[in-house]
Coordinates of C-alpha atoms and ligand atoms in Angstrom, one line a residue:
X233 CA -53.3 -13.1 -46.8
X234 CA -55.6 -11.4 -44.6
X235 CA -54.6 -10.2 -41.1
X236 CA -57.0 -13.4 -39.4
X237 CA -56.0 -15.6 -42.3
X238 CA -52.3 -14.9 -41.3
X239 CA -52.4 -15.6 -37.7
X240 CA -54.3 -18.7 -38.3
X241 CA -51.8 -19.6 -40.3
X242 CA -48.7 -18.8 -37.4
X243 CA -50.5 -20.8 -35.0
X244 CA -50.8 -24.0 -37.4
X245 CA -47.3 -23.6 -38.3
X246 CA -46.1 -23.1 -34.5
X247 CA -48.3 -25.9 -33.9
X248 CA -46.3 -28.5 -36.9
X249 CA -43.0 -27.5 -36.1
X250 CA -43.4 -27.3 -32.1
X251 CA -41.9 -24.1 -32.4
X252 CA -42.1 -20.8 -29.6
X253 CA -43.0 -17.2 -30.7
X254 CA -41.0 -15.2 -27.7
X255 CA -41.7 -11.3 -28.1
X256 CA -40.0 -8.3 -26.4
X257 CA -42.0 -5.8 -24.5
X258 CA -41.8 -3.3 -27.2
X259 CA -43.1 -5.3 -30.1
X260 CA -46.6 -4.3 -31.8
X261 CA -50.0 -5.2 -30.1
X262 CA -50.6 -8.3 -32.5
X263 CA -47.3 -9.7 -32.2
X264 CA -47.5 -9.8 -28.8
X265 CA -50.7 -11.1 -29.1
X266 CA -49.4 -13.9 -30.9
X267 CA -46.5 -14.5 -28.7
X268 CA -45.7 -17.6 -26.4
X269 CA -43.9 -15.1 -24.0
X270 CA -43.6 -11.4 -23.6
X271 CA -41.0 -10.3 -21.1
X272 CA -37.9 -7.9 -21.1
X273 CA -34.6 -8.6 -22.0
X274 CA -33.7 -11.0 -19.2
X275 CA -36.2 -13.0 -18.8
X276 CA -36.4 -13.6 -22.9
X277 CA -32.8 -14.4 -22.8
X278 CA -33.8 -17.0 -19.3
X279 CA -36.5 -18.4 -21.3
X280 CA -34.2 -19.5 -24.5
X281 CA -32.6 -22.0 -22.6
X282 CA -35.2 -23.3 -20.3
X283 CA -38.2 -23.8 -22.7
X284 CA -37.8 -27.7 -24.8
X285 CA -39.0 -26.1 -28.5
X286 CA -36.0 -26.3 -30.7
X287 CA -37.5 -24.0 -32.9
X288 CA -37.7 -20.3 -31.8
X289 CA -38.8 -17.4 -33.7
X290 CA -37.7 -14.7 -31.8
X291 CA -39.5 -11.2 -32.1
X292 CA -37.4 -8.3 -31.1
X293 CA -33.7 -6.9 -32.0
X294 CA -30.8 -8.9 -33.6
X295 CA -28.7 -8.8 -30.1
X296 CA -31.7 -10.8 -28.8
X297 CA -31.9 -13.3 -31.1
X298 CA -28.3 -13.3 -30.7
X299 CA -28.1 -14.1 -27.3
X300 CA -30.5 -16.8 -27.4
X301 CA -28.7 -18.9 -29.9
X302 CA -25.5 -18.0 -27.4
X303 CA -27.6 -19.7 -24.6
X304 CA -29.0 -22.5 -26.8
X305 CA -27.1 -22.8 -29.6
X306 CA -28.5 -26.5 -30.6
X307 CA -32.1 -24.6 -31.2
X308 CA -33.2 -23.0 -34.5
X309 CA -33.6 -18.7 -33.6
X310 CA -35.2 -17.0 -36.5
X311 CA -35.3 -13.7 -36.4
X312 CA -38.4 -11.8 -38.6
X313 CA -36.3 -9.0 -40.0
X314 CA -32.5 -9.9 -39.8
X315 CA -32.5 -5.6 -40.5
X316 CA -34.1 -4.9 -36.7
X317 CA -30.8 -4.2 -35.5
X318 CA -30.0 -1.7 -32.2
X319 CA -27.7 1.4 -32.9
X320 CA -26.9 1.4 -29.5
X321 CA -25.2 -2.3 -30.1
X322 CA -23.3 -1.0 -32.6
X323 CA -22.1 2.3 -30.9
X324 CA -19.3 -0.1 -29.2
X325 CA -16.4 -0.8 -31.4
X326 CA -14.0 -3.8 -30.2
X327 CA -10.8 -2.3 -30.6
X328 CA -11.8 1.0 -28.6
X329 CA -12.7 -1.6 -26.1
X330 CA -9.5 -3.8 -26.2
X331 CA -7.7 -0.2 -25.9
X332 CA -9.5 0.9 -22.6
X333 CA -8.5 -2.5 -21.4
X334 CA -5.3 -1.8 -22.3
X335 CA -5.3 1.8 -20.3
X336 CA -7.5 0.2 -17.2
X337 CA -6.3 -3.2 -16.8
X338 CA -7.1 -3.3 -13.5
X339 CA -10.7 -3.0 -14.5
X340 CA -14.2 -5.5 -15.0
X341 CA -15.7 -5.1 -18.6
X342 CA -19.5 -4.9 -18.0
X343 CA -21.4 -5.2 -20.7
X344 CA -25.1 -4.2 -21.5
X345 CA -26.8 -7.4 -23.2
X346 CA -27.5 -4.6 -26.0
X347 CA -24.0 -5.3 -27.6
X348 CA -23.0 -7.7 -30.5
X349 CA -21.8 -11.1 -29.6
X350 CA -18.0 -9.9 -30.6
X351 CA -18.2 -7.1 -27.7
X352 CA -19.7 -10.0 -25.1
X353 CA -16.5 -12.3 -26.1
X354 CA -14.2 -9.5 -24.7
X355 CA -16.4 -8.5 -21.6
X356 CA -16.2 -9.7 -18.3
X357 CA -19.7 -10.3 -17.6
X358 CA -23.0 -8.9 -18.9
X359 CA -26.3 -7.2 -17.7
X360 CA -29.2 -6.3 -18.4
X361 CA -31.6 -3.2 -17.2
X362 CA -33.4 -5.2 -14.5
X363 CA -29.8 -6.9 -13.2
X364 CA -27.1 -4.4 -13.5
X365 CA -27.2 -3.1 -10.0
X366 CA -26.2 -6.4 -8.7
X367 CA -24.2 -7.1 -11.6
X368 CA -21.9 -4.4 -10.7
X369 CA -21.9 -5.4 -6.9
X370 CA -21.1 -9.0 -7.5
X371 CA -17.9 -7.6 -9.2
X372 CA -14.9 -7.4 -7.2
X373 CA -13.0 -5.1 -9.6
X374 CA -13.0 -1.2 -8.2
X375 CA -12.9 -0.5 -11.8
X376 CA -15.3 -0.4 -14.3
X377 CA -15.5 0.1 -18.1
X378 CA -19.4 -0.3 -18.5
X379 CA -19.8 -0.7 -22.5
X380 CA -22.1 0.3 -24.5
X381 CA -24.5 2.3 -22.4
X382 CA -23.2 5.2 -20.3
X383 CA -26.6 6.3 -20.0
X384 CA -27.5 3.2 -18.2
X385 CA -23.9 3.3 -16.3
X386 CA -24.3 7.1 -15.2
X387 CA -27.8 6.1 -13.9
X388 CA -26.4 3.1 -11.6
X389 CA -22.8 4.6 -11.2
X390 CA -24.9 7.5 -8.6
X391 CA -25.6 4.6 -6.3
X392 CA -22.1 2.3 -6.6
X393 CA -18.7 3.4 -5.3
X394 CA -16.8 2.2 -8.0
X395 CA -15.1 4.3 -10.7
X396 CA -16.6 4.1 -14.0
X397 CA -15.0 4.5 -17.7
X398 CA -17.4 4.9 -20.4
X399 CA -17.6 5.1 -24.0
X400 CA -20.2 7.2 -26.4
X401 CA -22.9 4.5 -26.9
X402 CA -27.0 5.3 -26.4
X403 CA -30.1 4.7 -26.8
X404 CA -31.7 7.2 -29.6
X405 CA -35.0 6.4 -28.4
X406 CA -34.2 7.0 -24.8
X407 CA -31.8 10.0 -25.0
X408 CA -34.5 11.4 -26.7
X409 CA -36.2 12.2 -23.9
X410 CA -35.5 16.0 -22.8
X411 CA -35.9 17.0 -19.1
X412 CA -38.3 19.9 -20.3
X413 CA -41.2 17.3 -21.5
X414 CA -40.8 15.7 -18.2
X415 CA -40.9 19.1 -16.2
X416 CA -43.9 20.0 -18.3
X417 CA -45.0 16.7 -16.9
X418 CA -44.8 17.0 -13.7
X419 CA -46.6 20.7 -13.8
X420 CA -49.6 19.3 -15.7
X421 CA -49.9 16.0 -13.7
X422 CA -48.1 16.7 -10.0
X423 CA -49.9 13.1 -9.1
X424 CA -48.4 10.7 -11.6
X425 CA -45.6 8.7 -10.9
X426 CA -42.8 9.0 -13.2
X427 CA -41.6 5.6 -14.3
X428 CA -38.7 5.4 -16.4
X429 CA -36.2 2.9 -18.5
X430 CA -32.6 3.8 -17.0
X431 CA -31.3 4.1 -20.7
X432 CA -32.7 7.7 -20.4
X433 CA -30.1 10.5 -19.8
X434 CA -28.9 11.1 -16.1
X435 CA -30.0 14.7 -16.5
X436 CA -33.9 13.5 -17.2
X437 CA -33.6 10.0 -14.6
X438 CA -33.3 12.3 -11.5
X439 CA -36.9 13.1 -12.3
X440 CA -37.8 9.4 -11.8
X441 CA -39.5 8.5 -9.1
X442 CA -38.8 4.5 -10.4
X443 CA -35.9 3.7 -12.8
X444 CA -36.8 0.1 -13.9
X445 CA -36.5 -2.3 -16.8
X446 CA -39.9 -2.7 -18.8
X447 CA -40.2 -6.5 -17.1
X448 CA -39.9 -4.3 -13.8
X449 CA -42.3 -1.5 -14.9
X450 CA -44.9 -3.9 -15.5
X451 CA -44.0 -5.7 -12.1
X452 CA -44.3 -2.9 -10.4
X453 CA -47.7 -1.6 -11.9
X454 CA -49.1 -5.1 -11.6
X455 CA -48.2 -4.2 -7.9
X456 CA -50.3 -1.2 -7.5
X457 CA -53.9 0.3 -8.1
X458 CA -55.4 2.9 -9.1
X459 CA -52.5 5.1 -9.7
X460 CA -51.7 7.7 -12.4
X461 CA -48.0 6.7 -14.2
X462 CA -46.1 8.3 -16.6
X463 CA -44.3 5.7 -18.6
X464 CA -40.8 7.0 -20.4
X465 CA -40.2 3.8 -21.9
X466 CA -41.0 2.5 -26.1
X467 CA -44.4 2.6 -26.8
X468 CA -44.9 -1.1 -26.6
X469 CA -44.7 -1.6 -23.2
X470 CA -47.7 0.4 -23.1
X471 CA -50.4 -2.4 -24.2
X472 CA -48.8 -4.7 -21.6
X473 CA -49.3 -2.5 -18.9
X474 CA -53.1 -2.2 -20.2
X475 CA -53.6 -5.8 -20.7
X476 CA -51.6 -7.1 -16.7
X477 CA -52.7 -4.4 -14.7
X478 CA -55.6 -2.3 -15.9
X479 CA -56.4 -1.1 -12.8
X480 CA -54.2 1.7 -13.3
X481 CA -54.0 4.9 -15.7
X482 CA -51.5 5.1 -18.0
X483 CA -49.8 7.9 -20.0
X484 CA -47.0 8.5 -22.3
X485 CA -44.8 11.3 -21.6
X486 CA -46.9 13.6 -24.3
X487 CA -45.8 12.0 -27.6
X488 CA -44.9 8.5 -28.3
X489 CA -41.7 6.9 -28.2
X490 CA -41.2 4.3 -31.1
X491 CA -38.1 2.0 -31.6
X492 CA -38.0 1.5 -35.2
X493 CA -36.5 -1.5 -35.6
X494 CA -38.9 -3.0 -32.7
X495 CA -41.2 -2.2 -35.0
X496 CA -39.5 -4.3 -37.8
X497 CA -41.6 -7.5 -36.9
X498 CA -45.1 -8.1 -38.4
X499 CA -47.4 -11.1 -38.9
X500 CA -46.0 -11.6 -42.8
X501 CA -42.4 -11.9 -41.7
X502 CA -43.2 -14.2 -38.6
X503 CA -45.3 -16.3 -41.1
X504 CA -42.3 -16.5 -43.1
X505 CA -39.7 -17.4 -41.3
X506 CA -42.0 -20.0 -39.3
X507 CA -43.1 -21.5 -43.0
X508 CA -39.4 -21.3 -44.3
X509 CA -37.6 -21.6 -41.2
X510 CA -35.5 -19.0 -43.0
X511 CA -33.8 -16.2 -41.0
X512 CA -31.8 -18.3 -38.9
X513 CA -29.1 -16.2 -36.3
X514 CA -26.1 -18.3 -36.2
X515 CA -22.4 -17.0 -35.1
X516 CA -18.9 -18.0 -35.4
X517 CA -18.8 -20.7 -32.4
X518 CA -15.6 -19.4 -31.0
X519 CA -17.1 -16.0 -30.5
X520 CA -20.3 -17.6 -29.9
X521 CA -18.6 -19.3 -27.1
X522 CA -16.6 -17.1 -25.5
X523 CA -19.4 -14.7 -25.7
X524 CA -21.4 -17.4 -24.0
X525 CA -19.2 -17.1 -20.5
X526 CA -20.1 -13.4 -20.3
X527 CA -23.5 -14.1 -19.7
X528 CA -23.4 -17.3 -18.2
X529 CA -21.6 -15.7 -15.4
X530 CA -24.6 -13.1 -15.5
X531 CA -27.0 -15.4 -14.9
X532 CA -25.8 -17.3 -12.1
X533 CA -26.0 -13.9 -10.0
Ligands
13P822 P1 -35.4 -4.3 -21.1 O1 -34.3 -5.2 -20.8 O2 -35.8 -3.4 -20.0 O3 -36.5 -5.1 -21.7 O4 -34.9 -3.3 -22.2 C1 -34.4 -3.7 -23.5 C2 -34.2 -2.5 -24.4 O5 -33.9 -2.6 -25.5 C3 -34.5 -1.2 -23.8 O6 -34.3 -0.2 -24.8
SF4_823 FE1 -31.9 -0.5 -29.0 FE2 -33.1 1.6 -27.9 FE3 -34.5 0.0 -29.6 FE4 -33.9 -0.8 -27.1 S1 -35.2 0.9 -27.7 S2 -33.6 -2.0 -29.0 S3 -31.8 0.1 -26.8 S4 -32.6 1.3 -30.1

């Protein structure tokens, strides 16, 4: 089918079946073109639950269609590519967790959002990038083992007076961001604001003048005018922030950053899993409930 053909197509279909396309930040131009709702993390996993469609084809990474059958389990998610997985998701391996539970008992397990459902049933509570600072306040526990990203913990850990245990778990995309580009940034533009997703390494985030989740970047640029900002974030976010709030310039930070598996979703597998209501995400309900209090507990902060 051709490209037009196709999305006439998806919208008949969404149409028929009363189904919701929700797309993350980082998915292509036309799929977020085609999308019901673009947001981050949070709000995508907020949105799950709230909207009444029982059908929800959910554009992004397995964790995130995860989480929304977590939250709404009675609702159909069908994810595009069941392969757009996140390696940073998988970086966290239950029984290294259960053992530094074991050595820290004393200790809260917070857990990133990007995890598998089987870390969220042995975590405490979750969070996501645009949360995790008052996440980790709302906490009692001194202690923290923050699972999977110790980027992302390092970056908050500066500004909380708890003690932190991590584990090796990243963001490839992210952590591929070296402080050189950035200083080469900041020579060429000395104007632009640096904005920043706080899964980049602490050695590059100190350059940050704004650490923020992509729902928060866009916030924050919807906010302001006529400004020049550097966006070291996934490419994706970029045609949001062109679309909300054009009133600024934007620029990457001197190459592209690309999630591949972000990039998994296209209008023939959206079409497919709409016509077929095939791809469904569907767990274990005892992990899928125990899993379920971690993030519950998240979003009543
Ligand atoms: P956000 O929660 O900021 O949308 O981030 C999700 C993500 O996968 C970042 O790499
Ligand atoms: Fe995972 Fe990084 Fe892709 Fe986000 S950008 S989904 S953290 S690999």
């Amino acid at each position: 089918m051709e490209k037009q053909e196709l999305i006439q197509e998806i919208i008949r279909l969404k149409k028929e079946k009363n189904a919701v396309i929700l797309a993350h930040n980082y998915q292509t131009p036309e799929i977020q073109e085609i999308a019901d709702f673009v947001g981050d993390s949070l709000e995508l996993a907020k949105i799950s639950h709230t909207i009444p469609n029982q059908t929800i084809v959910f554009c992004g990474v397995f964790f995130m269609a995860e989480t929304a059958h977590i939250l709404a389990p009675e609702k159909k998610v069908l994810l595009p590519s069941l392969d757009a997985g996140c390696p940073m998701a998988d970086m966290a391996d239950p029984h290294e967790i259960l053992e530094l539970k074991k050595e820290h008992p004393d200790a809260a397990v917070v857990t990133y959002v990007n995890s598998t459902a089987e870390i969220k049933a042995i975590s405490d509570i979750c969070c996501t990038s645009s949360n995790a600072f008052q996440v980790l306040n709302s906490v009692k526990e001194k202690k923290i083992i923050f699972i999977p990203d110790r980027n992302l913990g390092r970056n908050l850990a500066r500004f909380i007076s708890k003690e932190f245990f991590y584990i090796v778990g990243y963001c490839p995309v992210h952590e591929a961001v070296k402080k050189e580009e950035i200083l080469k940034l900041k020579e060429i533009m000395p104007d632009a604001e640096i904005l920043m997703h706080p899964e980049v390494n602490p050695e590059v985030a100190v350059f940050a003048d704004k650490l923020l989740s992509t729902g928060n970047i866009l916030k924050y640029a919807m906010n302001v005018s006529n400004k020049n900002l550097i966006i070291a974030t996934e490419a994706g976010l970029l045609y949001q922030l062109h679309k909300k709030a054009p009133q600024n310039r934007y620029f990457n930070i001197g190459r592209d950053m690309i999630c591949p598996n972000m990039k998994k979703t296209n209008l023939q597998n959206v079409y497919e899993v709409l016509k077929n209501e095939s791809n469904q995400v569907v767990l274990d309900p005892e992990i899928r409930e125990k899993a379920k209090k971690s993030i519950v507990r998240m979003l009543e902060i």
